[in-house]
Amino acid sequence: MAPPNVDSQVRQRIVGDEEVSPKALFERNYVPMDLTIKEIREAIPAHLFIRNTTKSIMYAVKDVVTVAFLMYCATFIDTLPSLTLRISAWVTYSIIQGTVMVGPFVLGHECGHGAFSDNRTINTLFGWVLHSAFLVPYHTFQIAHSKHHKGTGSMIKDVDYVPLTRSQRGLPPITLDEGTDSHDHEHHHHHHHDESILTDTPLYNLVSLVSFLVTGWPLYILGNIHGYEPPKWVVAHFQPVPPQYEPHQRQNIVFSNFGVALAASILVLLSIALGARTIFMCYAAPYLVMNVWLVCITYLQHTDPKVPHFRDNTWNFQRGAACSVDRSFGAVVNHLHHHISATHQCHHMFTQMPFYNAVEATKYLKAKLGKYYIYDETPIAIALYRNWRECKFVEDEGDVLFYKK
């Protein structure tokens, strides 16, 4: 008998490995993190957890003054001599103001976590005012957002950006041949389901992505719809009823609704006094831009080909908290948004850490987490399109799940 051709076998093994994509290799070799939250916290200097109420209030004042100053500047736009200049100026104002408005929204969100101040009353007062100004019910958002933080990365406990499974998307089960290596067949499955070929075209993906960015936030607030995920409760954020909210939370929810109603009434009165067009251009148009930012930021924080999701028998808090993505939107936007995107893993690990300490804390967190720290340098527009196209569903089986397309 002739001896086995070892060189041929080695070459076949090498070629086979080369055909496996980096994503498939990453998923195949992924081992869930074993660090405890205590170990992670001990890696962060204690002084970074100290909240400074005065400092937080100064940030809030700075944000509100910036928004007011931009609105004041906008009152001169209609005095420009040509229509082209006026249109260009209004579009520029809406983009800049909408970007700036994310800042005070983030501070209201910090209040909901108790990261703004050690004083609960101050947190409630500032959070209620800041969120009401953007027509967001403070307490109901706080309650729903808390559920997200307590269950991030869990297929069962999380309530935001939970991926659909293969069966939920109506896709056929994996065949025996495909199932031999669930990581290597991902580029084949999408040809075998009943969705129209149109849904895989760049134009369709672009249009559906833009629609998601524009409508995602109001659908979430009004219908509790979390992006493309079917709602778990047919309940809006304004209804103080179970199953999303408990009876003892009713008073706070009514108070939040009052804040939104008060802000809406002020906008109506200003529309009567100054004209509906003025209020639309100065407030509503930037508000829509802010909405797009909120969807863009949260989507990219929790949706990425590198981000795993866990079944209950594998999930724990710190594993889920590590399954969020840090990314930079550029120095200016990072500053205006209080680094909510560049330090999001740290925020999920320690929700009560003040935002102004998170940048320094992230350096220690990155060193402690090592390969479990996720940072994506992909340009924002490219990352949005890539994630929208590639992060369609996860498999029905398995303890650690990654997005498929």
mmCIF file with all atom_site columns, C-alpha atoms in Angstrom, residues 34-228:
data_model
loop_
_atom_site.group_PDB
_atom_site.id
_atom_site.type_symbol
_atom_site.label_atom_id
_atom_site.label_alt_id
_atom_site.label_comp_id
_atom_site.label_asym_id
_atom_site.label_entity_id
_atom_site.label_seq_id
_atom_site.pdbx_PDB_ins_code
_atom_site.Cartn_x
_atom_site.Cartn_y
_atom_site.Cartn_z
_atom_site.occupancy
_atom_site.B_iso_or_equiv
_atom_site.pdbx_formal_charge
_atom_site.auth_seq_id
_atom_site.auth_comp_id
_atom_site.auth_asym_id
_atom_site.auth_atom_id
_atom_site.pdbx_PDB_model_num
ATOM 1   C CA . ASP A 1 34  ? -15.295 34.571 32.540 1.00 0.00 ? 34  ASP A CA 1
ATOM 2   C CA . LEU A 1 35  ? -14.586 37.820 34.393 1.00 0.00 ? 35  LEU A CA 1
ATOM 3   C CA . THR A 1 36  ? -16.892 38.770 37.255 1.00 0.00 ? 36  THR A CA 1
ATOM 4   C CA . ILE A 1 37  ? -18.345 42.258 37.582 1.00 0.00 ? 37  ILE A CA 1
ATOM 5   C CA . LYS A 1 38  ? -16.386 42.626 40.838 1.00 0.00 ? 38  LYS A CA 1
ATOM 6   C CA . GLU A 1 39  ? -13.117 41.905 39.051 1.00 0.00 ? 39  GLU A CA 1
ATOM 7   C CA . ILE A 1 40  ? -13.960 44.414 36.355 1.00 0.00 ? 40  ILE A CA 1
ATOM 8   C CA . ARG A 1 41  ? -14.966 47.115 38.821 1.00 0.00 ? 41  ARG A CA 1
ATOM 9   C CA . GLU A 1 42  ? -11.767 46.661 40.824 1.00 0.00 ? 42  GLU A CA 1
ATOM 10  C CA . ALA A 1 43  ? -9.782  47.476 37.678 1.00 0.00 ? 43  ALA A CA 1
ATOM 11  C CA . ILE A 1 44  ? -11.331 50.987 37.599 1.00 0.00 ? 44  ILE A CA 1
ATOM 12  C CA . PRO A 1 45  ? -9.926  53.626 40.009 1.00 0.00 ? 45  PRO A CA 1
ATOM 13  C CA . ALA A 1 46  ? -12.478 54.405 42.719 1.00 0.00 ? 46  ALA A CA 1
ATOM 14  C CA . HIS A 1 47  ? -12.454 58.172 42.164 1.00 0.00 ? 47  HIS A CA 1
ATOM 15  C CA . LEU A 1 48  ? -13.975 57.701 38.695 1.00 0.00 ? 48  LEU A CA 1
ATOM 16  C CA . PHE A 1 49  ? -17.242 56.527 40.273 1.00 0.00 ? 49  PHE A CA 1
ATOM 17  C CA . ILE A 1 50  ? -17.696 59.749 42.280 1.00 0.00 ? 50  ILE A CA 1
ATOM 18  C CA . ARG A 1 51  ? -20.521 61.991 41.040 1.00 0.00 ? 51  ARG A CA 1
ATOM 19  C CA . ASN A 1 52  ? -20.215 65.787 41.169 1.00 0.00 ? 52  ASN A CA 1
ATOM 20  C CA . THR A 1 53  ? -23.634 67.439 41.101 1.00 0.00 ? 53  THR A CA 1
ATOM 21  C CA . THR A 1 54  ? -22.272 70.918 40.404 1.00 0.00 ? 54  THR A CA 1
ATOM 22  C CA . LYS A 1 55  ? -20.251 69.653 37.460 1.00 0.00 ? 55  LYS A CA 1
ATOM 23  C CA . SER A 1 56  ? -23.263 67.823 36.036 1.00 0.00 ? 56  SER A CA 1
ATOM 24  C CA . ILE A 1 57  ? -25.450 70.930 36.350 1.00 0.00 ? 57  ILE A CA 1
ATOM 25  C CA . MET A 1 58  ? -22.794 73.010 34.574 1.00 0.00 ? 58  MET A CA 1
ATOM 26  C CA . TYR A 1 59  ? -22.879 70.578 31.655 1.00 0.00 ? 59  TYR A CA 1
ATOM 27  C CA . ALA A 1 60  ? -26.676 70.847 31.560 1.00 0.00 ? 60  ALA A CA 1
ATOM 28  C CA . VAL A 1 61  ? -26.543 74.646 31.599 1.00 0.00 ? 61  VAL A CA 1
ATOM 29  C CA . LYS A 1 62  ? -23.933 74.637 28.842 1.00 0.00 ? 62  LYS A CA 1
ATOM 30  C CA . ASP A 1 63  ? -26.104 72.375 26.665 1.00 0.00 ? 63  ASP A CA 1
ATOM 31  C CA . VAL A 1 64  ? -29.285 74.399 27.193 1.00 0.00 ? 64  VAL A CA 1
ATOM 32  C CA . VAL A 1 65  ? -27.492 77.694 26.521 1.00 0.00 ? 65  VAL A CA 1
ATOM 33  C CA . THR A 1 66  ? -26.007 76.256 23.320 1.00 0.00 ? 66  THR A CA 1
ATOM 34  C CA . VAL A 1 67  ? -29.445 75.158 22.093 1.00 0.00 ? 67  VAL A CA 1
ATOM 35  C CA . ALA A 1 68  ? -30.918 78.578 22.952 1.00 0.00 ? 68  ALA A CA 1
ATOM 36  C CA . PHE A 1 69  ? -28.056 80.433 21.246 1.00 0.00 ? 69  PHE A CA 1
ATOM 37  C CA . LEU A 1 70  ? -28.504 78.420 18.035 1.00 0.00 ? 70  LEU A CA 1
ATOM 38  C CA . MET A 1 71  ? -32.241 79.135 18.090 1.00 0.00 ? 71  MET A CA 1
ATOM 39  C CA . TYR A 1 72  ? -31.488 82.826 18.491 1.00 0.00 ? 72  TYR A CA 1
ATOM 40  C CA . CYS A 1 73  ? -29.112 82.714 15.517 1.00 0.00 ? 73  CYS A CA 1
ATOM 41  C CA . ALA A 1 74  ? -31.828 80.977 13.473 1.00 0.00 ? 74  ALA A CA 1
ATOM 42  C CA . THR A 1 75  ? -34.110 84.005 13.834 1.00 0.00 ? 75  THR A CA 1
ATOM 43  C CA . PHE A 1 76  ? -31.816 85.873 11.417 1.00 0.00 ? 76  PHE A CA 1
ATOM 44  C CA . ILE A 1 77  ? -31.923 83.247 8.663  1.00 0.00 ? 77  ILE A CA 1
ATOM 45  C CA . ASP A 1 78  ? -34.994 84.708 6.953  1.00 0.00 ? 78  ASP A CA 1
ATOM 46  C CA . THR A 1 79  ? -33.200 88.044 6.579  1.00 0.00 ? 79  THR A CA 1
ATOM 47  C CA . LEU A 1 80  ? -30.711 86.501 4.138  1.00 0.00 ? 80  LEU A CA 1
ATOM 48  C CA . PRO A 1 81  ? -31.049 88.044 0.666  1.00 0.00 ? 81  PRO A CA 1
ATOM 49  C CA . SER A 1 82  ? -31.635 84.949 -1.495 1.00 0.00 ? 82  SER A CA 1
ATOM 50  C CA . LEU A 1 83  ? -33.844 81.873 -1.294 1.00 0.00 ? 83  LEU A CA 1
ATOM 51  C CA . THR A 1 84  ? -30.876 79.584 -1.923 1.00 0.00 ? 84  THR A CA 1
ATOM 52  C CA . LEU A 1 85  ? -29.002 81.037 1.023  1.00 0.00 ? 85  LEU A CA 1
ATOM 53  C CA . ARG A 1 86  ? -32.055 80.775 3.273  1.00 0.00 ? 86  ARG A CA 1
ATOM 54  C CA . ILE A 1 87  ? -32.709 77.129 2.353  1.00 0.00 ? 87  ILE A CA 1
ATOM 55  C CA . SER A 1 88  ? -29.044 76.245 2.826  1.00 0.00 ? 88  SER A CA 1
ATOM 56  C CA . ALA A 1 89  ? -28.951 78.042 6.174  1.00 0.00 ? 89  ALA A CA 1
ATOM 57  C CA . TRP A 1 90  ? -32.099 76.320 7.472  1.00 0.00 ? 90  TRP A CA 1
ATOM 58  C CA . VAL A 1 91  ? -30.797 72.882 6.465  1.00 0.00 ? 91  VAL A CA 1
ATOM 59  C CA . THR A 1 92  ? -27.436 73.617 8.100  1.00 0.00 ? 92  THR A CA 1
ATOM 60  C CA . TYR A 1 93  ? -29.144 74.905 11.237 1.00 0.00 ? 93  TYR A CA 1
ATOM 61  C CA . SER A 1 94  ? -31.373 71.819 11.493 1.00 0.00 ? 94  SER A CA 1
ATOM 62  C CA . ILE A 1 95  ? -28.407 69.459 11.234 1.00 0.00 ? 95  ILE A CA 1
ATOM 63  C CA . ILE A 1 96  ? -26.266 71.378 13.737 1.00 0.00 ? 96  ILE A CA 1
ATOM 64  C CA . GLN A 1 97  ? -29.076 72.008 16.200 1.00 0.00 ? 97  GLN A CA 1
ATOM 65  C CA . GLY A 1 98  ? -30.346 68.418 15.958 1.00 0.00 ? 98  GLY A CA 1
ATOM 66  C CA . THR A 1 99  ? -26.837 67.189 16.692 1.00 0.00 ? 99  THR A CA 1
ATOM 67  C CA . VAL A 1 100 ? -26.508 69.533 19.682 1.00 0.00 ? 100 VAL A CA 1
ATOM 68  C CA . MET A 1 101 ? -29.934 68.522 21.058 1.00 0.00 ? 101 MET A CA 1
ATOM 69  C CA . VAL A 1 102 ? -28.690 64.966 21.560 1.00 0.00 ? 102 VAL A CA 1
ATOM 70  C CA . GLY A 1 103 ? -26.475 66.317 24.364 1.00 0.00 ? 103 GLY A CA 1
ATOM 71  C CA . PRO A 1 104 ? -29.230 67.408 26.775 1.00 0.00 ? 104 PRO A CA 1
ATOM 72  C CA . PHE A 1 105 ? -31.172 64.250 25.924 1.00 0.00 ? 105 PHE A CA 1
ATOM 73  C CA . VAL A 1 106 ? -28.141 62.204 26.999 1.00 0.00 ? 106 VAL A CA 1
ATOM 74  C CA . LEU A 1 107 ? -27.981 64.171 30.265 1.00 0.00 ? 107 LEU A CA 1
ATOM 75  C CA . GLY A 1 108 ? -31.649 63.355 30.915 1.00 0.00 ? 108 GLY A CA 1
ATOM 76  C CA . HIS A 1 109 ? -30.794 59.713 30.268 1.00 0.00 ? 109 HIS A CA 1
ATOM 77  C CA . GLU A 1 110 ? -27.930 60.025 32.790 1.00 0.00 ? 110 GLU A CA 1
ATOM 78  C CA . CYS A 1 111 ? -30.444 61.321 35.344 1.00 0.00 ? 111 CYS A CA 1
ATOM 79  C CA . GLY A 1 112 ? -32.540 58.211 34.802 1.00 0.00 ? 112 GLY A CA 1
ATOM 80  C CA . HIS A 1 113 ? -29.539 56.064 35.724 1.00 0.00 ? 113 HIS A CA 1
ATOM 81  C CA . GLY A 1 114 ? -28.745 58.129 38.818 1.00 0.00 ? 114 GLY A CA 1
ATOM 82  C CA . ALA A 1 115 ? -25.404 59.131 37.271 1.00 0.00 ? 115 ALA A CA 1
ATOM 83  C CA . PHE A 1 116 ? -26.145 62.874 37.195 1.00 0.00 ? 116 PHE A CA 1
ATOM 84  C CA . SER A 1 117 ? -26.177 63.394 40.948 1.00 0.00 ? 117 SER A CA 1
ATOM 85  C CA . ASP A 1 118 ? -26.164 61.563 44.284 1.00 0.00 ? 118 ASP A CA 1
ATOM 86  C CA . ASN A 1 119 ? -29.420 63.401 45.017 1.00 0.00 ? 119 ASN A CA 1
ATOM 87  C CA . ARG A 1 120 ? -32.429 61.522 43.700 1.00 0.00 ? 120 ARG A CA 1
ATOM 88  C CA . THR A 1 121 ? -34.616 64.639 43.609 1.00 0.00 ? 121 THR A CA 1
ATOM 89  C CA . ILE A 1 122 ? -32.075 66.487 41.469 1.00 0.00 ? 122 ILE A CA 1
ATOM 90  C CA . ASN A 1 123 ? -31.890 63.528 39.107 1.00 0.00 ? 123 ASN A CA 1
ATOM 91  C CA . THR A 1 124 ? -35.668 63.448 38.776 1.00 0.00 ? 124 THR A CA 1
ATOM 92  C CA . LEU A 1 125 ? -36.056 67.213 38.344 1.00 0.00 ? 125 LEU A CA 1
ATOM 93  C CA . PHE A 1 126 ? -33.375 67.621 35.668 1.00 0.00 ? 126 PHE A CA 1
ATOM 94  C CA . GLY A 1 127 ? -34.283 64.381 33.904 1.00 0.00 ? 127 GLY A CA 1
ATOM 95  C CA . TRP A 1 128 ? -37.977 65.290 33.813 1.00 0.00 ? 128 TRP A CA 1
ATOM 96  C CA . VAL A 1 129 ? -37.321 68.780 32.423 1.00 0.00 ? 129 VAL A CA 1
ATOM 97  C CA . LEU A 1 130 ? -34.752 67.704 29.828 1.00 0.00 ? 130 LEU A CA 1
ATOM 98  C CA . HIS A 1 131 ? -36.730 64.748 28.512 1.00 0.00 ? 131 HIS A CA 1
ATOM 99  C CA . SER A 1 132 ? -40.073 66.531 28.584 1.00 0.00 ? 132 SER A CA 1
ATOM 100 C CA . ALA A 1 133 ? -38.548 69.277 26.428 1.00 0.00 ? 133 ALA A CA 1
ATOM 101 C CA . PHE A 1 134 ? -37.991 66.618 23.754 1.00 0.00 ? 134 PHE A CA 1
ATOM 102 C CA . LEU A 1 135 ? -41.464 65.083 24.219 1.00 0.00 ? 135 LEU A CA 1
ATOM 103 C CA . VAL A 1 136 ? -40.046 61.987 25.930 1.00 0.00 ? 136 VAL A CA 1
ATOM 104 C CA . PRO A 1 137 ? -41.846 60.698 29.048 1.00 0.00 ? 137 PRO A CA 1
ATOM 105 C CA . TYR A 1 138 ? -39.042 60.624 31.584 1.00 0.00 ? 138 TYR A CA 1
ATOM 106 C CA . HIS A 1 139 ? -40.109 57.883 33.982 1.00 0.00 ? 139 HIS A CA 1
ATOM 107 C CA . THR A 1 140 ? -41.459 55.447 31.405 1.00 0.00 ? 140 THR A CA 1
ATOM 108 C CA . PHE A 1 141 ? -38.298 55.765 29.330 1.00 0.00 ? 141 PHE A CA 1
ATOM 109 C CA . GLN A 1 142 ? -36.279 55.303 32.516 1.00 0.00 ? 142 GLN A CA 1
ATOM 110 C CA . ILE A 1 143 ? -38.156 52.107 33.403 1.00 0.00 ? 143 ILE A CA 1
ATOM 111 C CA . ALA A 1 144 ? -37.978 50.587 29.913 1.00 0.00 ? 144 ALA A CA 1
ATOM 112 C CA . HIS A 1 145 ? -34.332 51.573 29.497 1.00 0.00 ? 145 HIS A CA 1
ATOM 113 C CA . SER A 1 146 ? -33.471 50.008 32.841 1.00 0.00 ? 146 SER A CA 1
ATOM 114 C CA . LYS A 1 147 ? -34.883 46.696 31.608 1.00 0.00 ? 147 LYS A CA 1
ATOM 115 C CA . HIS A 1 148 ? -32.591 46.940 28.592 1.00 0.00 ? 148 HIS A CA 1
ATOM 116 C CA . HIS A 1 149 ? -29.540 47.476 30.789 1.00 0.00 ? 149 HIS A CA 1
ATOM 117 C CA . LYS A 1 150 ? -30.439 44.621 33.112 1.00 0.00 ? 150 LYS A CA 1
ATOM 118 C CA . GLY A 1 151 ? -30.760 42.185 30.205 1.00 0.00 ? 151 GLY A CA 1
ATOM 119 C CA . THR A 1 152 ? -28.392 43.449 27.507 1.00 0.00 ? 152 THR A CA 1
ATOM 120 C CA . GLY A 1 153 ? -27.240 40.672 25.201 1.00 0.00 ? 153 GLY A CA 1
ATOM 121 C CA . SER A 1 154 ? -29.841 38.171 26.425 1.00 0.00 ? 154 SER A CA 1
ATOM 122 C CA . MET A 1 155 ? -32.231 36.612 23.932 1.00 0.00 ? 155 MET A CA 1
ATOM 123 C CA . ILE A 1 156 ? -34.839 36.482 26.706 1.00 0.00 ? 156 ILE A CA 1
ATOM 124 C CA . LYS A 1 157 ? -34.247 39.372 29.119 1.00 0.00 ? 157 LYS A CA 1
ATOM 125 C CA . ASP A 1 158 ? -33.255 42.212 26.781 1.00 0.00 ? 158 ASP A CA 1
ATOM 126 C CA . VAL A 1 159 ? -35.967 44.477 25.382 1.00 0.00 ? 159 VAL A CA 1
ATOM 127 C CA . ASP A 1 160 ? -34.036 46.518 22.787 1.00 0.00 ? 160 ASP A CA 1
ATOM 128 C CA . TYR A 1 161 ? -32.503 45.349 19.521 1.00 0.00 ? 161 TYR A CA 1
ATOM 129 C CA . VAL A 1 162 ? -33.100 41.681 20.226 1.00 0.00 ? 162 VAL A CA 1
ATOM 130 C CA . PRO A 1 163 ? -32.345 39.852 16.952 1.00 0.00 ? 163 PRO A CA 1
ATOM 131 C CA . LEU A 1 164 ? -34.962 37.824 15.177 1.00 0.00 ? 164 LEU A CA 1
ATOM 132 C CA . THR A 1 165 ? -34.302 34.113 14.893 1.00 0.00 ? 165 THR A CA 1
ATOM 133 C CA . ARG A 1 166 ? -34.238 32.125 11.664 1.00 0.00 ? 166 ARG A CA 1
ATOM 134 C CA . SER A 1 167 ? -37.742 30.779 12.259 1.00 0.00 ? 167 SER A CA 1
ATOM 135 C CA . GLN A 1 168 ? -39.117 34.200 13.254 1.00 0.00 ? 168 GLN A CA 1
ATOM 136 C CA . ARG A 1 169 ? -37.999 35.528 9.879  1.00 0.00 ? 169 ARG A CA 1
ATOM 137 C CA . GLY A 1 170 ? -39.780 32.651 8.180  1.00 0.00 ? 170 GLY A CA 1
ATOM 138 C CA . LEU A 1 171 ? -36.570 31.125 6.825  1.00 0.00 ? 171 LEU A CA 1
ATOM 139 C CA . PRO A 1 172 ? -36.278 27.377 6.155  1.00 0.00 ? 172 PRO A CA 1
ATOM 140 C CA . PRO A 1 173 ? -34.263 25.298 8.616  1.00 0.00 ? 173 PRO A CA 1
ATOM 141 C CA . ILE A 1 174 ? -30.625 24.528 7.911  1.00 0.00 ? 174 ILE A CA 1
ATOM 142 C CA . THR A 1 175 ? -30.153 21.439 5.763  1.00 0.00 ? 175 THR A CA 1
ATOM 143 C CA . LEU A 1 176 ? -27.867 18.617 6.886  1.00 0.00 ? 176 LEU A CA 1
ATOM 144 C CA . ASP A 1 177 ? -25.105 19.732 4.514  1.00 0.00 ? 177 ASP A CA 1
ATOM 145 C CA . GLU A 1 178 ? -25.334 23.324 5.650  1.00 0.00 ? 178 GLU A CA 1
ATOM 146 C CA . GLY A 1 179 ? -25.472 22.314 9.284  1.00 0.00 ? 179 GLY A CA 1
ATOM 147 C CA . THR A 1 180 ? -22.097 20.561 9.187  1.00 0.00 ? 180 THR A CA 1
ATOM 148 C CA . ASP A 1 181 ? -20.496 23.892 9.950  1.00 0.00 ? 181 ASP A CA 1
ATOM 149 C CA . SER A 1 182 ? -22.960 26.604 10.852 1.00 0.00 ? 182 SER A CA 1
ATOM 150 C CA . HIS A 1 183 ? -20.238 29.248 10.567 1.00 0.00 ? 183 HIS A CA 1
ATOM 151 C CA . ASP A 1 184 ? -19.207 28.525 6.993  1.00 0.00 ? 184 ASP A CA 1
ATOM 152 C CA . HIS A 1 185 ? -22.559 28.436 5.241  1.00 0.00 ? 185 HIS A CA 1
ATOM 153 C CA . GLU A 1 186 ? -23.812 31.931 6.077  1.00 0.00 ? 186 GLU A CA 1
ATOM 154 C CA . HIS A 1 187 ? -23.141 33.172 2.555  1.00 0.00 ? 187 HIS A CA 1
ATOM 155 C CA . HIS A 1 188 ? -25.508 30.492 1.235  1.00 0.00 ? 188 HIS A CA 1
ATOM 156 C CA . HIS A 1 189 ? -28.652 30.737 3.351  1.00 0.00 ? 189 HIS A CA 1
ATOM 157 C CA . HIS A 1 190 ? -30.111 33.928 2.079  1.00 0.00 ? 190 HIS A CA 1
ATOM 158 C CA . HIS A 1 191 ? -30.619 32.384 -1.367 1.00 0.00 ? 191 HIS A CA 1
ATOM 159 C CA . HIS A 1 192 ? -32.930 29.691 0.015  1.00 0.00 ? 192 HIS A CA 1
ATOM 160 C CA . HIS A 1 193 ? -35.762 31.610 1.606  1.00 0.00 ? 193 HIS A CA 1
ATOM 161 C CA . ASP A 1 194 ? -38.940 33.095 0.202  1.00 0.00 ? 194 ASP A CA 1
ATOM 162 C CA . GLU A 1 195 ? -38.035 36.764 0.497  1.00 0.00 ? 195 GLU A CA 1
ATOM 163 C CA . SER A 1 196 ? -37.957 38.712 -2.722 1.00 0.00 ? 196 SER A CA 1
ATOM 164 C CA . ILE A 1 197 ? -34.598 39.090 -4.461 1.00 0.00 ? 197 ILE A CA 1
ATOM 165 C CA . LEU A 1 198 ? -35.336 42.818 -4.221 1.00 0.00 ? 198 LEU A CA 1
ATOM 166 C CA . THR A 1 199 ? -34.654 42.788 -0.462 1.00 0.00 ? 199 THR A CA 1
ATOM 167 C CA . ASP A 1 200 ? -30.993 41.970 -1.089 1.00 0.00 ? 200 ASP A CA 1
ATOM 168 C CA . THR A 1 201 ? -30.370 44.855 -3.477 1.00 0.00 ? 201 THR A CA 1
ATOM 169 C CA . PRO A 1 202 ? -28.362 47.909 -2.374 1.00 0.00 ? 202 PRO A CA 1
ATOM 170 C CA . LEU A 1 203 ? -31.253 50.266 -3.193 1.00 0.00 ? 203 LEU A CA 1
ATOM 171 C CA . TYR A 1 204 ? -33.755 48.354 -1.073 1.00 0.00 ? 204 TYR A CA 1
ATOM 172 C CA . ASN A 1 205 ? -31.332 48.139 1.840  1.00 0.00 ? 205 ASN A CA 1
ATOM 173 C CA . LEU A 1 206 ? -30.552 51.845 1.621  1.00 0.00 ? 206 LEU A CA 1
ATOM 174 C CA . VAL A 1 207 ? -34.223 52.890 1.466  1.00 0.00 ? 207 VAL A CA 1
ATOM 175 C CA . SER A 1 208 ? -35.232 50.582 4.317  1.00 0.00 ? 208 SER A CA 1
ATOM 176 C CA . LEU A 1 209 ? -32.286 51.790 6.417  1.00 0.00 ? 209 LEU A CA 1
ATOM 177 C CA . VAL A 1 210 ? -33.217 55.455 5.918  1.00 0.00 ? 210 VAL A CA 1
ATOM 178 C CA . SER A 1 211 ? -36.847 54.642 6.764  1.00 0.00 ? 211 SER A CA 1
ATOM 179 C CA . PHE A 1 212 ? -35.689 52.913 9.949  1.00 0.00 ? 212 PHE A CA 1
ATOM 180 C CA . LEU A 1 213 ? -33.535 55.889 10.974 1.00 0.00 ? 213 LEU A CA 1
ATOM 181 C CA . VAL A 1 214 ? -36.357 58.384 10.369 1.00 0.00 ? 214 VAL A CA 1
ATOM 182 C CA . THR A 1 215 ? -39.259 56.463 11.922 1.00 0.00 ? 215 THR A CA 1
ATOM 183 C CA . GLY A 1 216 ? -37.482 54.318 14.517 1.00 0.00 ? 216 GLY A CA 1
ATOM 184 C CA . TRP A 1 217 ? -37.589 56.737 17.446 1.00 0.00 ? 217 TRP A CA 1
ATOM 185 C CA . PRO A 1 218 ? -41.250 57.864 17.223 1.00 0.00 ? 218 PRO A CA 1
ATOM 186 C CA . LEU A 1 219 ? -42.315 54.238 16.697 1.00 0.00 ? 219 LEU A CA 1
ATOM 187 C CA . TYR A 1 220 ? -40.390 53.262 19.812 1.00 0.00 ? 220 TYR A CA 1
ATOM 188 C CA . ILE A 1 221 ? -41.897 56.047 21.944 1.00 0.00 ? 221 ILE A CA 1
ATOM 189 C CA . LEU A 1 222 ? -45.458 55.714 20.612 1.00 0.00 ? 222 LEU A CA 1
ATOM 190 C CA . GLY A 1 223 ? -45.675 51.961 20.007 1.00 0.00 ? 223 GLY A CA 1
ATOM 191 C CA . ASN A 1 224 ? -42.756 50.473 21.959 1.00 0.00 ? 224 ASN A CA 1
ATOM 192 C CA . ILE A 1 225 ? -41.394 49.052 18.730 1.00 0.00 ? 225 ILE A CA 1
ATOM 193 C CA . HIS A 1 226 ? -37.656 48.473 18.995 1.00 0.00 ? 226 HIS A CA 1
ATOM 194 C CA . GLY A 1 227 ? -36.425 49.015 15.458 1.00 0.00 ? 227 GLY A CA 1
ATOM 195 C CA . TYR A 1 228 ? -37.148 45.963 13.317 1.00 0.00 ? 228 TYR A CA 1
#
